[in-house]
């Protein structure tokens, strides 16, 4: 049988060769295991020895055990530090290395269309005018001839904060504010921005949407001036092949009032499935500004007159890109947005 010191030399040699934590654990079990470890086994016959021998063997066994334990701990530390050094070398972050390329985004299709409309009308001398999205009852309704109890108000079902304050249901309040601010015509403005109505989301409407409205106030403007301006805008956006038309309609804030249509871009006005075989698509409303609306804006209707129009930006984008569901613009689905 090996002596304790021979066993500890043998164990230390094995420890020096070990490369992994698992190998060290196997060595520990082999030599220091409580039941079948080789040091323990050495002591199994110790009861038969005389007391002096017994003490000597016990002491030698304890020394061997401590030497093996110290050897295991030292080698374990070496293996661990080698592992960390290895990680530091192979997985180190080189901060000078270029990062992965970032996908390049682009401007949302509705913003693109809004900017195109602005660019075209600015080239005609119109200025962009903005106003608050939270409006008073007076600016949103009263000043536009939509007095309390007026049946047309049903079409502008609104979100109220108080009986006096609401989310604007259209961008027309900005026209009143612009007239009050500018005071002396000529006035040529467009009012792009968000508005809100109590409509359930569906393919053609949403409770929030974007409008761009236009207002011109000058001397002796005519329906022809308005139609010519809108024709120029439509052809700039959709191409020279498009035609426009106005159809008599009714709005409380214009007199006369019109629906404004543009020829279908798919069939060029011949009629197809997309335009329900009409050849024409509705874009929005327009008309000559009602004298009382001018008065509410502080403009004298005996000296000046004007025309105005209001189109949905989503609607204009749908016509431009043949999109058939308005909700797609707000779902933030990249498969849709990346097409534009
Ligand atoms: Zn068509």
mmCIF file with all atom_site columns, N, CA, C and O and ligand atoms in Angstrom, residues 263-281, ligand 1:
data_model
loop_
_atom_site.group_PDB
_atom_site.id
_atom_site.type_symbol
_atom_site.label_atom_id
_atom_site.label_alt_id
_atom_site.label_comp_id
_atom_site.label_asym_id
_atom_site.label_entity_id
_atom_site.label_seq_id
_atom_site.pdbx_PDB_ins_code
_atom_site.Cartn_x
_atom_site.Cartn_y
_atom_site.Cartn_z
_atom_site.occupancy
_atom_site.B_iso_or_equiv
_atom_site.pdbx_formal_charge
_atom_site.auth_seq_id
_atom_site.auth_comp_id
_atom_site.auth_asym_id
_atom_site.auth_atom_id
_atom_site.pdbx_PDB_model_num
ATOM   1  N  N   . UNK A 1 263 ? -60.385 62.527 -62.373 1.00 0.00 ? 263 UNK A N   1
ATOM   2  C  CA  . UNK A 1 263 ? -60.566 61.292 -63.154 1.00 0.00 ? 263 UNK A CA  1
ATOM   3  C  C   . UNK A 1 263 ? -59.745 60.157 -62.540 1.00 0.00 ? 263 UNK A C   1
ATOM   4  O  O   . UNK A 1 263 ? -58.658 60.366 -62.005 1.00 0.00 ? 263 UNK A O   1
ATOM   5  N  N   . UNK A 1 264 ? -60.299 58.964 -62.658 1.00 0.00 ? 264 UNK A N   1
ATOM   6  C  CA  . UNK A 1 264 ? -59.645 57.758 -62.145 1.00 0.00 ? 264 UNK A CA  1
ATOM   7  C  C   . UNK A 1 264 ? -58.331 57.533 -62.906 1.00 0.00 ? 264 UNK A C   1
ATOM   8  O  O   . UNK A 1 264 ? -58.310 57.585 -64.137 1.00 0.00 ? 264 UNK A O   1
ATOM   9  N  N   . UNK A 1 265 ? -57.244 57.286 -62.162 1.00 0.00 ? 265 UNK A N   1
ATOM   10 C  CA  . UNK A 1 265 ? -55.939 57.131 -62.789 1.00 0.00 ? 265 UNK A CA  1
ATOM   11 C  C   . UNK A 1 265 ? -55.739 55.762 -63.415 1.00 0.00 ? 265 UNK A C   1
ATOM   12 O  O   . UNK A 1 265 ? -54.836 55.569 -64.227 1.00 0.00 ? 265 UNK A O   1
ATOM   13 N  N   . UNK A 1 266 ? -56.579 54.811 -63.035 1.00 0.00 ? 266 UNK A N   1
ATOM   14 C  CA  . UNK A 1 266 ? -56.414 53.458 -63.547 1.00 0.00 ? 266 UNK A CA  1
ATOM   15 C  C   . UNK A 1 266 ? -57.039 53.338 -64.943 1.00 0.00 ? 266 UNK A C   1
ATOM   16 O  O   . UNK A 1 266 ? -56.454 52.768 -65.856 1.00 0.00 ? 266 UNK A O   1
ATOM   17 N  N   . UNK A 1 267 ? -58.237 53.940 -65.121 1.00 0.00 ? 267 UNK A N   1
ATOM   18 C  CA  . UNK A 1 267 ? -58.937 53.818 -66.417 1.00 0.00 ? 267 UNK A CA  1
ATOM   19 C  C   . UNK A 1 267 ? -58.941 55.134 -67.182 1.00 0.00 ? 267 UNK A C   1
ATOM   20 O  O   . UNK A 1 267 ? -59.542 55.214 -68.258 1.00 0.00 ? 267 UNK A O   1
ATOM   21 N  N   . UNK A 1 268 ? -58.328 56.176 -66.645 1.00 0.00 ? 268 UNK A N   1
ATOM   22 C  CA  . UNK A 1 268 ? -58.321 57.501 -67.276 1.00 0.00 ? 268 UNK A CA  1
ATOM   23 C  C   . UNK A 1 268 ? -59.718 58.027 -67.576 1.00 0.00 ? 268 UNK A C   1
ATOM   24 O  O   . UNK A 1 268 ? -59.955 58.657 -68.599 1.00 0.00 ? 268 UNK A O   1
ATOM   25 N  N   . UNK A 1 269 ? -60.648 57.756 -66.671 1.00 0.00 ? 269 UNK A N   1
ATOM   26 C  CA  . UNK A 1 269 ? -61.996 58.306 -66.824 1.00 0.00 ? 269 UNK A CA  1
ATOM   27 C  C   . UNK A 1 269 ? -62.935 57.431 -67.621 1.00 0.00 ? 269 UNK A C   1
ATOM   28 O  O   . UNK A 1 269 ? -64.113 57.772 -67.804 1.00 0.00 ? 269 UNK A O   1
ATOM   29 N  N   . UNK A 1 270 ? -62.445 56.275 -68.124 1.00 0.00 ? 270 UNK A N   1
ATOM   30 C  CA  . UNK A 1 270 ? -63.300 55.405 -68.941 1.00 0.00 ? 270 UNK A CA  1
ATOM   31 C  C   . UNK A 1 270 ? -64.263 54.591 -68.061 1.00 0.00 ? 270 UNK A C   1
ATOM   32 O  O   . UNK A 1 270 ? -65.309 54.151 -68.536 1.00 0.00 ? 270 UNK A O   1
ATOM   33 N  N   . UNK A 1 271 ? -63.916 54.397 -66.805 1.00 0.00 ? 271 UNK A N   1
ATOM   34 C  CA  . UNK A 1 271 ? -64.733 53.563 -65.930 1.00 0.00 ? 271 UNK A CA  1
ATOM   35 C  C   . UNK A 1 271 ? -64.081 52.207 -65.729 1.00 0.00 ? 271 UNK A C   1
ATOM   36 O  O   . UNK A 1 271 ? -63.746 51.540 -66.715 1.00 0.00 ? 271 UNK A O   1
ATOM   37 N  N   . UNK A 1 272 ? -63.863 51.831 -64.467 1.00 0.00 ? 272 UNK A N   1
ATOM   38 C  CA  . UNK A 1 272 ? -63.272 50.510 -64.171 1.00 0.00 ? 272 UNK A CA  1
ATOM   39 C  C   . UNK A 1 272 ? -63.759 50.078 -62.795 1.00 0.00 ? 272 UNK A C   1
ATOM   40 O  O   . UNK A 1 272 ? -64.501 50.793 -62.131 1.00 0.00 ? 272 UNK A O   1
ATOM   41 N  N   . UNK A 1 273 ? -63.334 48.920 -62.360 1.00 0.00 ? 273 UNK A N   1
ATOM   42 C  CA  . UNK A 1 273 ? -63.781 48.368 -61.087 1.00 0.00 ? 273 UNK A CA  1
ATOM   43 C  C   . UNK A 1 273 ? -63.382 49.294 -59.936 1.00 0.00 ? 273 UNK A C   1
ATOM   44 O  O   . UNK A 1 273 ? -64.147 49.530 -59.010 1.00 0.00 ? 273 UNK A O   1
ATOM   45 N  N   . UNK A 1 274 ? -62.151 49.833 -60.049 1.00 0.00 ? 274 UNK A N   1
ATOM   46 C  CA  . UNK A 1 274 ? -61.602 50.640 -58.969 1.00 0.00 ? 274 UNK A CA  1
ATOM   47 C  C   . UNK A 1 274 ? -62.432 51.908 -58.707 1.00 0.00 ? 274 UNK A C   1
ATOM   48 O  O   . UNK A 1 274 ? -62.576 52.341 -57.572 1.00 0.00 ? 274 UNK A O   1
ATOM   49 N  N   . UNK A 1 275 ? -62.980 52.527 -59.765 1.00 0.00 ? 275 UNK A N   1
ATOM   50 C  CA  . UNK A 1 275 ? -63.789 53.750 -59.606 1.00 0.00 ? 275 UNK A CA  1
ATOM   51 C  C   . UNK A 1 275 ? -65.280 53.427 -59.676 1.00 0.00 ? 275 UNK A C   1
ATOM   52 O  O   . UNK A 1 275 ? -66.105 54.300 -59.896 1.00 0.00 ? 275 UNK A O   1
ATOM   53 N  N   . UNK A 1 276 ? -65.610 52.158 -59.508 1.00 0.00 ? 276 UNK A N   1
ATOM   54 C  CA  . UNK A 1 276 ? -66.995 51.671 -59.594 1.00 0.00 ? 276 UNK A CA  1
ATOM   55 C  C   . UNK A 1 276 ? -67.637 52.112 -60.902 1.00 0.00 ? 276 UNK A C   1
ATOM   56 O  O   . UNK A 1 276 ? -68.786 52.535 -60.938 1.00 0.00 ? 276 UNK A O   1
ATOM   57 N  N   . UNK A 1 277 ? -66.852 52.073 -61.960 1.00 0.00 ? 277 UNK A N   1
ATOM   58 C  CA  . UNK A 1 277 ? -67.313 52.355 -63.327 1.00 0.00 ? 277 UNK A CA  1
ATOM   59 C  C   . UNK A 1 277 ? -67.846 53.764 -63.525 1.00 0.00 ? 277 UNK A C   1
ATOM   60 O  O   . UNK A 1 277 ? -68.617 54.022 -64.424 1.00 0.00 ? 277 UNK A O   1
ATOM   61 N  N   . UNK A 1 278 ? -67.415 54.683 -62.647 1.00 0.00 ? 278 UNK A N   1
ATOM   62 C  CA  . UNK A 1 278 ? -67.838 56.073 -62.790 1.00 0.00 ? 278 UNK A CA  1
ATOM   63 C  C   . UNK A 1 278 ? -66.816 56.874 -63.592 1.00 0.00 ? 278 UNK A C   1
ATOM   64 O  O   . UNK A 1 278 ? -67.150 57.883 -64.198 1.00 0.00 ? 278 UNK A O   1
ATOM   65 N  N   . UNK A 1 279 ? -65.553 56.446 -63.549 1.00 0.00 ? 279 UNK A N   1
ATOM   66 C  CA  . UNK A 1 279 ? -64.507 57.218 -64.218 1.00 0.00 ? 279 UNK A CA  1
ATOM   67 C  C   . UNK A 1 279 ? -63.994 58.377 -63.371 1.00 0.00 ? 279 UNK A C   1
ATOM   68 O  O   . UNK A 1 279 ? -62.977 58.979 -63.689 1.00 0.00 ? 279 UNK A O   1
ATOM   69 N  N   . UNK A 1 280 ? -64.721 58.713 -62.279 1.00 0.00 ? 280 UNK A N   1
ATOM   70 C  CA  . UNK A 1 280 ? -64.346 59.843 -61.426 1.00 0.00 ? 280 UNK A CA  1
ATOM   71 C  C   . UNK A 1 280 ? -64.205 59.396 -59.974 1.00 0.00 ? 280 UNK A C   1
ATOM   72 O  O   . UNK A 1 280 ? -64.894 58.497 -59.532 1.00 0.00 ? 280 UNK A O   1
ATOM   73 N  N   . UNK A 1 281 ? -63.303 60.063 -59.257 1.00 0.00 ? 281 UNK A N   1
ATOM   74 C  CA  . UNK A 1 281 ? -63.116 59.780 -57.837 1.00 0.00 ? 281 UNK A CA  1
ATOM   75 C  C   . UNK A 1 281 ? -63.272 61.086 -57.055 1.00 0.00 ? 281 UNK A C   1
ATOM   76 O  O   . UNK A 1 281 ? -62.738 62.127 -57.451 1.00 0.00 ? 281 UNK A O   1
HETATM 77 ZN ZN1 . LIG B 2 .   ? -61.439 53.827 -63.071 1.00 0.00 ? 1   LIG B ZN1 1
#
